[in-house]
């Protein structure tokens, strides 16, 4: 059997008296999109903050490639190959695509930090890496502010991959975008998936999106896993049921009908 | 469903009109400053009947331009990183006081007589230390640099005045020996540079005084300092890793931090750089005139910021250029000095001009920012 790139074992996170996560088991495999679904407050963001080193688990263990790890900072996680693309994307709108791509990790010749930037080389790499996942930035010197939301997502993803991410965590990457750009991001995800060596954790509210791209699903509700499985194992009806935190659709319909009848 | 051919083949990237060279130029930060400079140079050349650019006129104008340029370059870099320094003017006064006091009364702690070098070096250690302190307070406290440096504006000016009165019984020092005659180090700040330029001018048949000999022999040394500082700042900002960090820090500090840019170090270093520029400014003044007084550098911080803004630096950080500051310094220097070449005008028109141009520049910059970021 394959080793998961990331595996968590009975992960618990408490904030004081409040238990945000209560024993999460998760397996994420390379070359797969793993959808992490659940209602607001279910604990999705908390879980990825544990995986990306922002918070430390109260109990439980994270494994990367089968080895136990403990991240003390986002830097540790990033060194271990976990690339997190947050909603704000950590991009600077006034700076060029290339300057953003290499922000903090510039290529230079000479003594740090006054070494001369190898701009032509960085332009070329940026252009090539963006093409690989589907966007042709004809002018890498254009400001990121001129790019659409979907293009910015792609830039942030390309950057994470280029700098060694083998697990890509995308926190609601489609939520702030228009229809067409949402599709662009989903396509980008599929191109990354097609490489085969990168695992994607895809956090979303959107059942349709998750069904379009995900190979595997984990449903969270109130800090616990209430269901998981591969695409084949889960029937369509199950997903909607689990998304709603385990509430039966029929119950909901009845409740709504009751209110209407009043 | 009907779909036109054009729409089917179009992609997101096609929507950005990259335009021609002209459009591209119009997105550069220094373009407005360049236009204003050309206008001002032409207007002053005509109104002064050419005297503003004769050998002596050029020397005098360049002296003022270089003064502005030195501090505005540093202010510009700091502003690109998203911070202000209102203490530049007081730092100039403090540094001038410190150097002249040591030269007159000897080094502190009974270390004996001061030379121009030791007076300068010890002063620089102090001003860099204060710059470091200002930067550290700003990054540690999270307070606005506007307030922190405003405090240092008052504090340093006060310290300068008190030190003058207590030690010197007067708020000015004069009658120091002419160090630039005896010390190469003092000459580096107070002497002349680019003599070859005026030699060549004379050799070509110009630059002749009434007696028929060579008239002007060189620019003030500060012109050389300005050129060195501006070149270094341009290189660092546009071409180095540190430059990318400066832009990143001012554009969006949190995303810069998330990508591993040492945003605190960048800001502290730039507060030290403005302190350095103020010290160079003061040293040039001290070693040229061999005097100092407690009001030196007054309001210079505001002129430096104004020049940086006119040069295309955004008040909100993340964008600007050293070349724009060069154009801005030339513009401001010429207008500040115009009264000497065009006797008919009132010197206070300088401030009227600064106010008007500043307002215009802020509008232009805001428009530029929207064009850069607002595109789609
Ligand atoms: N730093 C924190 N301190 C206290 N409670 C927190 C903290 N972070 C998250 N929580 C709580 O944990 C629960 C799960 O939050 P979150 O992981 O953001 O959910 P989701 O991303 O699924 O909407 C919420 O009830 C939230 O209030
Ligand atoms: Mg969330």
XYZ file of C-alpha atoms and ligand atoms in Angstrom:
666
model
C 0.000 0.000 0.000
C 1.059 3.583 -0.705
C 2.313 5.753 2.128
C 0.272 8.909 2.506
C 2.268 12.130 2.102
C 0.462 13.456 5.129
C -1.207 11.388 7.763
C -2.649 12.618 11.021
C -3.432 10.422 13.979
C -6.081 11.393 16.548
C -5.217 15.072 16.177
C -6.693 17.160 18.974
C -6.610 20.936 19.261
C -8.027 22.764 22.238
C -8.214 26.520 22.684
C -8.526 26.759 26.449
C -11.729 24.952 27.359
C -12.891 24.857 23.735
C -12.147 21.745 21.698
C -11.793 22.890 18.103
C -10.627 19.490 16.814
C -11.396 16.252 18.561
C -9.251 13.393 17.238
C -8.847 13.851 13.498
C -7.503 11.046 11.308
C -6.606 12.116 7.796
C -4.676 10.520 4.932
C -3.549 12.556 1.953
C -1.917 10.924 -1.079
C 0.320 12.306 -3.808
C -1.372 12.915 -7.133
C -4.757 13.266 -5.492
C -7.089 16.115 -4.676
C -8.375 15.679 -1.168
C -11.479 17.742 -0.475
C -11.907 18.899 3.103
C -15.544 19.775 3.595
C -17.668 20.975 6.427
C -19.864 23.749 7.687
C -18.578 27.033 9.074
C -16.825 26.462 12.370
C -16.359 22.755 11.709
C -12.598 23.125 12.223
C -11.251 23.057 8.666
C -9.083 26.129 9.072
C -7.826 24.948 12.428
C -6.816 21.621 10.905
C -4.802 23.245 8.137
C -3.200 25.622 10.619
C -1.906 22.552 12.432
C -0.642 21.089 9.153
C 1.058 24.325 8.141
C 2.727 24.965 11.481
C 0.701 28.010 12.528
C -0.705 26.164 15.557
C 0.676 23.154 17.398
C -1.601 20.189 18.143
C -2.645 19.646 21.753
C -2.513 15.878 21.263
C -1.981 13.496 18.373
C 0.669 13.198 15.717
C 1.320 14.409 12.195
C 3.338 12.209 9.812
C 4.978 13.393 6.604
C 5.988 10.535 4.281
C 5.499 8.204 7.209
C 7.879 10.086 9.508
C 6.514 11.792 12.634
C 7.012 15.562 12.514
C 6.314 18.479 14.806
C 6.224 21.928 13.284
C 7.084 24.822 15.544
C 6.551 27.470 12.859
C 5.191 27.879 9.328
C 8.808 27.852 8.201
C 9.246 24.293 9.526
C 6.171 23.149 7.628
C 7.278 24.868 4.487
C 10.697 23.187 4.752
C 8.968 19.831 5.045
C 7.237 20.568 1.732
C 3.862 21.812 2.903
C 2.828 24.850 0.897
C -0.209 26.752 2.082
C -2.011 29.186 -0.166
C -4.137 31.350 2.114
C -7.092 33.348 0.981
C -5.138 36.614 0.834
C -2.507 34.722 -1.234
C 0.413 36.701 0.230
C 0.883 38.691 -2.953
C 1.892 42.327 -3.379
C -0.264 44.099 -5.963
C 2.133 46.910 -6.886
C 5.023 44.574 -7.596
C 5.638 42.660 -10.790
C 4.695 39.025 -11.269
C 8.356 38.016 -11.159
C 9.151 40.062 -8.061
C 6.187 38.450 -6.343
C 7.106 34.969 -7.485
C 10.578 35.266 -5.963
C 9.650 37.503 -3.020
C 11.935 36.637 -0.121
C 13.705 33.942 -2.189
C 15.303 36.055 -4.895
C 18.012 34.735 -7.190
C 21.037 36.978 -6.964
C 24.736 37.218 -7.624
C 26.926 38.711 -4.941
C 26.752 39.238 -1.199
C 23.370 38.997 0.510
C 21.334 41.214 0.699
C 23.008 43.511 -1.801
C 23.516 40.890 -4.471
C 22.338 41.856 -7.947
C 19.037 40.269 -8.953
C 19.198 37.832 -11.856
C 16.081 39.388 -13.319
C 16.168 37.807 -16.782
C 16.519 34.331 -15.290
C 13.744 34.983 -12.763
C 11.470 36.298 -15.528
C 12.069 33.153 -17.542
C 11.420 30.791 -14.633
C 8.256 32.663 -13.640
C 6.966 32.523 -17.183
C 7.763 28.815 -17.543
C 6.289 27.809 -14.198
C 3.078 29.715 -14.910
C 2.741 28.106 -18.334
C 3.078 24.667 -16.747
C -0.136 25.187 -14.828
C -1.948 26.966 -17.562
C -1.372 30.704 -17.575
C 0.739 32.465 -20.155
C 1.905 35.709 -18.567
C 3.343 37.312 -21.655
C 4.895 40.067 -19.546
C 6.276 38.857 -16.194
C 7.100 42.496 -15.405
C 3.422 43.460 -15.257
C 2.080 44.364 -11.822
C 0.159 41.645 -9.992
C -2.540 44.270 -9.439
C -3.452 43.981 -13.113
C -4.141 40.237 -12.854
C -7.527 38.670 -12.271
C -8.300 36.815 -9.059
C -7.925 33.452 -10.792
C -4.550 34.393 -12.239
C -3.374 35.472 -8.805
C -4.408 32.120 -7.361
C -2.426 30.432 -10.089
C 0.600 32.598 -9.358
C 0.454 31.733 -5.662
C 0.096 28.033 -6.490
C 2.912 28.060 -9.051
C 5.147 29.785 -6.521
C 4.412 27.243 -3.799
C 5.142 24.356 -6.149
C 8.315 25.855 -7.545
C 9.688 26.329 -4.047
C 9.266 22.697 -3.205
C 5.730 22.098 -1.985
C 4.728 18.443 -2.257
C 1.511 19.128 -0.391
C -0.503 22.099 -1.526
C -3.129 23.385 0.882
C -5.723 25.638 -0.713
C -8.063 27.353 1.736
C -11.302 28.149 -0.093
C -9.481 29.203 -3.261
C -12.676 29.696 -5.242
C -14.839 31.460 -2.690
C -13.949 35.038 -3.634
C -14.056 34.521 -7.386
C -16.562 34.810 -10.204
C -17.866 31.741 -12.030
C -15.386 31.752 -14.880
C -12.393 32.332 -12.651
C -13.521 29.566 -10.312
C -13.277 27.222 -13.282
C -9.797 28.565 -14.048
C -8.679 27.668 -10.535
C -10.216 24.201 -10.764
C -8.385 23.666 -14.053
C -5.168 24.802 -12.437
C -5.728 22.272 -9.662
C -6.284 19.502 -12.182
C -3.059 20.397 -13.986
C -1.156 20.215 -10.708
C -2.862 16.925 -9.945
C -1.815 15.582 -13.348
C 1.843 15.943 -12.375
C 1.240 13.036 -10.044
C 3.794 14.006 -7.402
C 1.812 16.627 -5.518
C -1.008 16.194 -3.062
C -3.677 18.875 -2.896
C -5.835 19.572 0.120
C -8.803 21.520 -1.170
C -10.961 23.286 1.376
C -14.290 24.372 0.045
C -17.914 25.036 0.781
C -18.897 24.193 -2.718
C -20.228 20.670 -3.164
C -20.207 20.969 -6.965
C -16.567 22.033 -7.063
C -15.493 19.247 -4.758
C -17.279 16.675 -6.896
C -15.638 18.051 -10.038
C -12.047 17.661 -8.884
C -11.693 15.613 -5.705
C -10.478 12.022 -5.534
C -11.067 11.680 -1.833
C -13.276 13.417 0.693
C -13.147 14.122 4.402
C -16.138 15.691 6.121
C -15.782 17.587 9.358
C -18.515 18.598 11.743
C -18.038 20.103 15.195
C -14.375 19.172 15.224
C -14.810 15.528 14.276
C -14.632 13.493 11.100
C -18.172 12.441 10.289
C -17.409 10.711 7.050
C -14.682 10.015 4.565
C -13.970 8.017 1.492
C -12.859 7.981 -2.106
C -14.984 9.318 -4.936
C -16.200 5.778 -5.722
C -17.076 4.973 -2.162
C -19.348 7.984 -1.777
C -22.628 8.331 -3.594
C -23.732 11.841 -4.577
C -26.509 11.910 -2.022
C -24.100 11.129 0.782
C -21.991 14.154 0.043
C -24.825 16.623 0.408
C -25.921 14.927 3.591
C -22.433 15.029 5.060
C -21.803 18.619 3.922
C -24.773 19.736 5.959
C -23.050 18.248 9.000
C -24.979 14.988 8.943
C -28.449 16.517 8.946
C -30.898 14.548 6.869
C -32.072 16.467 3.831
C -35.550 15.095 4.298
C -35.692 16.469 7.841
C -34.634 19.881 6.573
C -37.236 19.844 3.861
C -39.887 18.945 6.362
C -38.835 21.709 8.748
C -38.889 24.255 5.951
C -42.293 23.075 4.840
C -43.573 23.391 8.425
C -42.421 26.999 8.622
C -44.039 27.770 5.298
C -47.275 26.253 6.459
C -47.413 28.447 9.562
C -25.998 28.674 -28.271
C -24.229 31.163 -30.464
C -20.682 32.128 -29.709
C -18.625 34.479 -31.798
C -15.300 33.288 -33.072
C -13.420 36.054 -31.298
C -14.820 35.328 -27.871
C -14.052 31.633 -28.162
C -10.353 32.154 -28.776
C -9.830 34.865 -26.211
C -8.082 34.355 -22.957
C -7.840 36.325 -19.722
C -4.322 37.477 -20.527
C -5.490 39.106 -23.760
C -7.495 41.609 -21.794
C -4.476 43.476 -20.498
C -3.646 46.124 -23.030
C 0.087 46.312 -22.734
C 0.129 49.213 -25.164
C 3.150 50.741 -26.792
C 6.285 52.302 -25.397
C 4.336 55.437 -24.552
C 1.775 53.573 -22.437
C 4.575 51.721 -20.740
C 6.413 54.973 -20.009
C 3.253 56.480 -18.588
C 3.253 53.791 -15.899
C 6.729 54.725 -14.691
C 6.785 56.525 -11.348
C 9.120 59.310 -12.468
C 7.327 60.434 -15.601
C 5.385 63.303 -13.991
C 8.494 64.545 -12.178
C 10.384 64.529 -15.446
C 7.768 66.667 -17.198
C 7.680 69.194 -14.346
C 11.484 69.353 -14.279
C 11.717 70.091 -18.011
C 9.164 72.884 -17.635
C 10.965 74.401 -14.641
C 14.400 74.229 -16.251
C 13.085 75.945 -19.374
C 11.133 78.585 -17.450
C 14.057 79.477 -15.191
C 16.563 79.509 -18.038
C 14.397 81.985 -19.929
C 13.309 84.136 -16.973
C 16.868 84.475 -15.660
C 18.220 85.333 -19.074
C 20.542 82.345 -18.831
C 22.292 83.439 -15.626
C 20.881 80.456 -13.708
C 22.981 78.161 -15.869
C 26.147 80.174 -16.339
C 29.194 78.715 -14.572
C 28.468 80.305 -11.203
C 24.716 79.906 -11.490
C 25.101 76.200 -12.210
C 27.447 75.736 -9.257
C 25.076 77.499 -6.863
C 22.028 75.674 -8.151
C 23.744 72.304 -7.979
C 24.723 72.991 -4.373
C 21.077 73.365 -3.367
C 19.917 70.519 -5.610
C 22.496 68.175 -4.084
C 21.407 69.109 -0.552
C 17.820 68.265 -1.384
C 18.827 65.181 -3.309
C 20.832 63.628 -0.472
C 18.015 63.650 2.087
C 15.167 63.086 -0.381
C 16.826 59.897 -1.684
C 16.843 58.449 1.808
C 13.303 59.663 2.511
C 12.165 58.026 -0.728
C 13.572 54.598 0.128
C 12.015 54.759 3.571
C 8.654 55.788 2.129
C 8.741 52.945 -0.380
C 9.137 50.645 2.611
C 5.982 52.228 4.034
C 7.438 54.515 6.724
C 8.089 58.219 7.279
C 10.926 60.032 8.984
C 10.048 63.468 10.326
C 13.288 63.672 12.298
C 15.583 64.285 9.302
C 15.751 68.063 9.793
C 16.422 67.820 13.519
C 18.976 65.093 12.836
C 20.812 67.515 10.522
C 20.852 70.118 13.301
C 21.969 67.543 15.854
C 24.769 66.188 13.671
C 26.026 69.679 12.815
C 26.001 70.622 16.477
C 27.769 67.437 17.475
C 30.572 67.840 14.922
C 31.252 71.528 15.554
C 31.082 71.149 19.326
C 33.652 68.376 19.236
C 35.858 70.421 16.942
C 35.634 73.428 19.216
C 35.514 71.875 22.682
C 37.222 68.546 22.117
C 35.953 64.984 22.144
C 33.650 63.881 24.934
C 34.868 61.860 27.945
C 38.191 63.703 27.878
C 39.353 61.889 24.767
C 41.296 64.946 23.729
C 41.318 67.121 20.637
C 39.002 66.260 17.791
C 40.041 65.998 14.174
C 37.509 66.361 11.372
C 37.610 62.587 11.009
C 37.035 61.722 14.663
C 34.328 64.386 14.999
C 32.549 63.009 11.963
C 32.981 59.358 12.884
C 31.779 59.773 16.441
C 28.809 61.825 15.269
C 27.922 59.193 12.692
C 28.006 56.488 15.348
C 25.538 58.543 17.388
C 23.191 59.382 14.517
C 23.159 55.807 13.235
C 22.446 54.728 16.789
C 19.509 57.135 16.986
C 18.280 55.924 13.582
C 18.476 52.353 14.867
C 16.596 53.359 18.014
C 13.827 55.074 16.017
C 13.492 52.050 13.744
C 13.461 49.636 16.650
C 10.792 51.618 18.476
C 8.659 51.699 15.330
C 8.887 47.968 14.568
C 8.619 46.820 18.171
C 5.751 49.069 19.245
C 3.795 48.869 16.022
C 3.167 52.616 16.415
C 2.987 54.826 13.358
C 6.412 56.071 12.330
C 4.783 59.446 11.819
C 4.275 59.830 15.574
C 7.529 58.211 16.672
C 9.643 60.386 14.381
C 7.600 63.481 15.254
C 8.665 62.862 18.834
C 12.294 62.686 17.693
C 11.841 65.869 15.663
C 11.155 67.737 18.915
C 13.498 65.717 21.066
C 16.583 66.082 18.868
C 15.990 69.764 18.156
C 15.616 70.380 21.881
C 18.757 68.441 22.726
C 20.650 70.399 20.072
C 19.527 73.769 21.472
C 20.203 72.787 25.070
C 23.653 71.428 24.244
C 24.557 74.625 22.421
C 23.425 76.835 25.296
C 24.845 74.780 28.122
C 28.258 74.045 26.645
C 28.683 76.928 24.247
C 26.556 79.696 25.823
C 25.261 80.493 22.354
C 23.087 78.748 19.817
C 25.702 79.047 17.142
C 29.347 78.271 16.573
C 31.561 80.211 14.224
C 35.209 81.065 13.910
C 36.395 77.475 13.600
C 39.557 77.062 11.539
C 39.071 76.312 7.838
C 39.642 72.572 8.127
C 39.266 71.832 4.440
C 42.571 73.630 3.815
C 44.483 71.288 6.104
C 42.508 68.029 6.204
C 41.758 65.888 3.200
C 38.878 64.421 5.133
C 37.232 67.813 5.668
C 37.912 68.618 2.027
C 35.916 65.526 1.053
C 32.815 67.225 2.463
C 33.562 70.941 2.321
C 35.829 71.248 -0.696
C 35.203 71.101 -4.412
C 34.694 68.288 -6.914
C 34.450 67.819 -10.639
C 37.048 70.529 -11.264
C 37.665 68.913 -14.658
C 34.171 69.910 -15.710
C 34.881 73.611 -15.198
C 38.437 73.230 -16.539
C 36.996 71.772 -19.723
C 34.443 74.560 -19.903
C 37.248 77.118 -19.636
C 39.361 75.228 -22.138
C 36.456 75.296 -24.590
C 36.336 79.090 -24.319
C 33.703 79.668 -21.638
C 33.813 80.025 -17.870
C 35.889 83.243 -18.017
C 35.712 85.983 -15.384
C 36.105 89.735 -15.933
C 39.850 89.531 -15.533
C 39.983 86.966 -18.347
C 41.033 84.049 -16.121
C 39.096 80.859 -15.273
C 36.021 81.833 -13.307
C 34.598 78.839 -11.419
C 36.893 75.955 -10.472
C 34.524 73.217 -9.360
C 31.221 72.069 -7.865
C 30.692 71.816 -4.135
C 31.749 68.434 -2.752
C 28.167 67.624 -1.788
C 27.349 67.207 -5.488
C 29.648 64.214 -5.494
C 27.980 62.873 -2.319
C 24.582 63.270 -3.905
C 25.637 61.397 -7.023
C 27.222 58.580 -4.996
C 24.207 58.246 -2.691
C 21.686 58.420 -5.528
C 23.588 55.855 -7.622
C 23.938 53.486 -4.698
C 20.278 53.898 -3.739
C 19.153 53.386 -7.334
C 21.215 50.230 -7.651
C 20.048 48.781 -4.356
C 16.405 49.571 -4.990
C 16.106 48.540 -8.608
C 18.669 45.807 -8.953
C 19.268 43.964 -5.696
C 17.575 41.549 -3.362
C 17.428 44.261 -0.695
C 15.516 46.411 -3.183
C 12.907 43.711 -3.667
C 12.576 43.505 0.114
C 12.076 47.285 0.344
C 9.268 47.223 -2.230
C 7.708 44.140 -0.643
C 7.814 45.616 2.869
C 5.996 48.767 1.788
C 3.466 47.153 -0.520
C 1.982 44.617 1.871
C 4.018 43.984 4.977
C 2.165 40.851 6.065
C 2.522 39.086 2.752
C 6.183 40.091 2.620
C 6.671 38.621 6.081
C 4.823 35.453 5.103
C 7.262 34.998 2.219
C 10.289 35.316 4.460
C 11.209 38.967 3.855
C 12.887 40.355 7.004
C 10.537 43.349 7.147
C 11.750 44.626 10.522
C 15.411 44.615 9.548
C 14.556 46.373 6.292
C 12.738 49.163 8.100
C 15.346 49.619 10.809
C 18.101 49.746 8.182
C 16.215 52.427 6.262
C 15.729 54.591 9.370
C 19.497 54.328 9.794
C 19.925 55.322 6.160
C 17.926 58.543 6.627
C 20.067 59.298 9.688
C 23.160 58.654 7.560
C 21.929 61.008 4.826
C 21.179 63.720 7.403
C 24.714 63.328 8.798
C 26.298 63.650 5.345
C 24.137 66.721 4.715
C 25.363 68.252 7.990
C 29.013 67.345 7.394
C 28.984 69.059 4.003
C 27.520 72.165 5.587
C 29.897 72.181 8.560
C 33.102 71.628 6.606
C 32.160 74.088 3.897
C 31.298 77.001 6.159
C 33.018 76.002 9.418
C 29.932 77.097 11.302
C 26.800 75.579 12.772
C 23.702 76.813 14.528
C 20.808 75.259 16.374
C 18.250 75.859 13.645
C 20.122 74.096 10.840
C 18.013 71.651 8.877
C 14.738 73.152 10.054
C 11.789 71.855 7.944
C 14.135 69.827 5.751
C 12.265 66.613 6.597
C 9.135 68.026 5.000
C 10.977 69.158 1.894
C 12.551 65.715 1.594
C 9.141 64.042 1.777
C 7.672 66.551 -0.693
C 10.479 65.862 -3.166
C 10.029 62.108 -2.812
C 6.301 62.463 -3.482
C 6.855 64.752 -6.456
C 9.343 62.154 -7.694
C 6.512 59.619 -7.852
C 6.879 57.861 -4.489
C 3.533 56.701 -3.119
C 2.620 57.965 0.358
C 1.228 54.497 1.020
C 4.486 52.721 0.147
C 5.477 49.992 -2.270
C 6.183 52.163 -5.244
C 8.654 54.857 -6.231
C 11.969 55.507 -7.900
C 15.308 57.114 -7.179
C 15.370 58.622 -10.662
C 12.109 60.416 -9.859
C 13.752 61.853 -6.745
C 16.633 63.117 -8.889
C 14.146 64.965 -11.097
C 12.270 66.218 -8.039
C 15.441 67.485 -6.358
C 16.496 69.347 -9.512
C 13.056 70.953 -9.731
C 12.914 71.979 -6.077
C 16.523 73.171 -6.004
C 16.059 75.388 -9.032
C 12.840 76.916 -7.749
C 14.240 77.437 -4.231
C 17.180 79.286 -5.750
C 15.233 81.130 -8.447
C 15.013 84.339 -6.466
C 18.765 84.838 -6.863
C 18.550 84.752 -10.630
C 15.199 86.413 -11.172
C 15.257 89.392 -8.765
C 11.734 90.463 -9.716
C 10.094 87.531 -7.903
C 9.423 87.189 -4.208
C 11.321 84.327 -2.575
C 8.183 83.048 -0.907
C 6.824 81.991 -4.257
C 9.007 78.943 -3.663
C 6.557 77.730 -1.018
C 3.582 78.548 -3.195
C 5.182 76.434 -5.900
C 5.967 73.566 -3.519
C 2.389 73.495 -2.282
C 0.889 73.506 -5.747
C 3.259 70.926 -7.203
C 2.876 68.668 -4.187
C -0.884 68.605 -4.510
C -0.646 67.947 -8.225
C 1.846 65.143 -7.621
C -0.339 63.417 -5.051
C -3.228 63.359 -7.505
C -1.001 62.070 -10.298
C 0.471 59.368 -8.049
C -2.946 58.206 -6.925
C -4.026 57.989 -10.530
C -0.886 56.033 -11.352
C -1.498 53.635 -8.487
C -5.016 52.956 -9.728
C -3.748 52.367 -13.244
C -1.205 49.875 -11.950
C -3.450 47.953 -9.599
C -6.961 48.711 -10.759
C -6.547 47.280 -14.264
C -9.024 44.438 -14.019
N -7.381 30.804 17.886
C -8.582 30.369 18.301
N -8.968 30.556 19.575
C -10.177 30.120 19.994
N -11.073 29.485 19.231
C -10.747 29.277 17.938
C -9.498 29.698 17.410
N -9.443 29.357 16.095
C -10.606 28.752 15.819
N -11.387 28.693 16.928
C -12.713 28.066 17.004
O -12.625 26.777 16.491
C -13.788 26.461 15.744
C -13.397 25.978 14.368
O -12.959 27.083 13.597
P -12.359 26.986 12.127
O -11.277 25.966 12.131
O -11.991 28.340 11.684
O -13.614 26.462 11.300
P -13.853 26.422 9.725
O -12.629 26.871 9.012
O -14.228 25.013 9.434
O -15.007 27.339 9.463
C -14.650 27.695 15.699
O -15.704 27.542 16.651
C -13.713 28.788 16.126
O -14.408 29.786 16.836
Mg -12.287 28.642 7.627
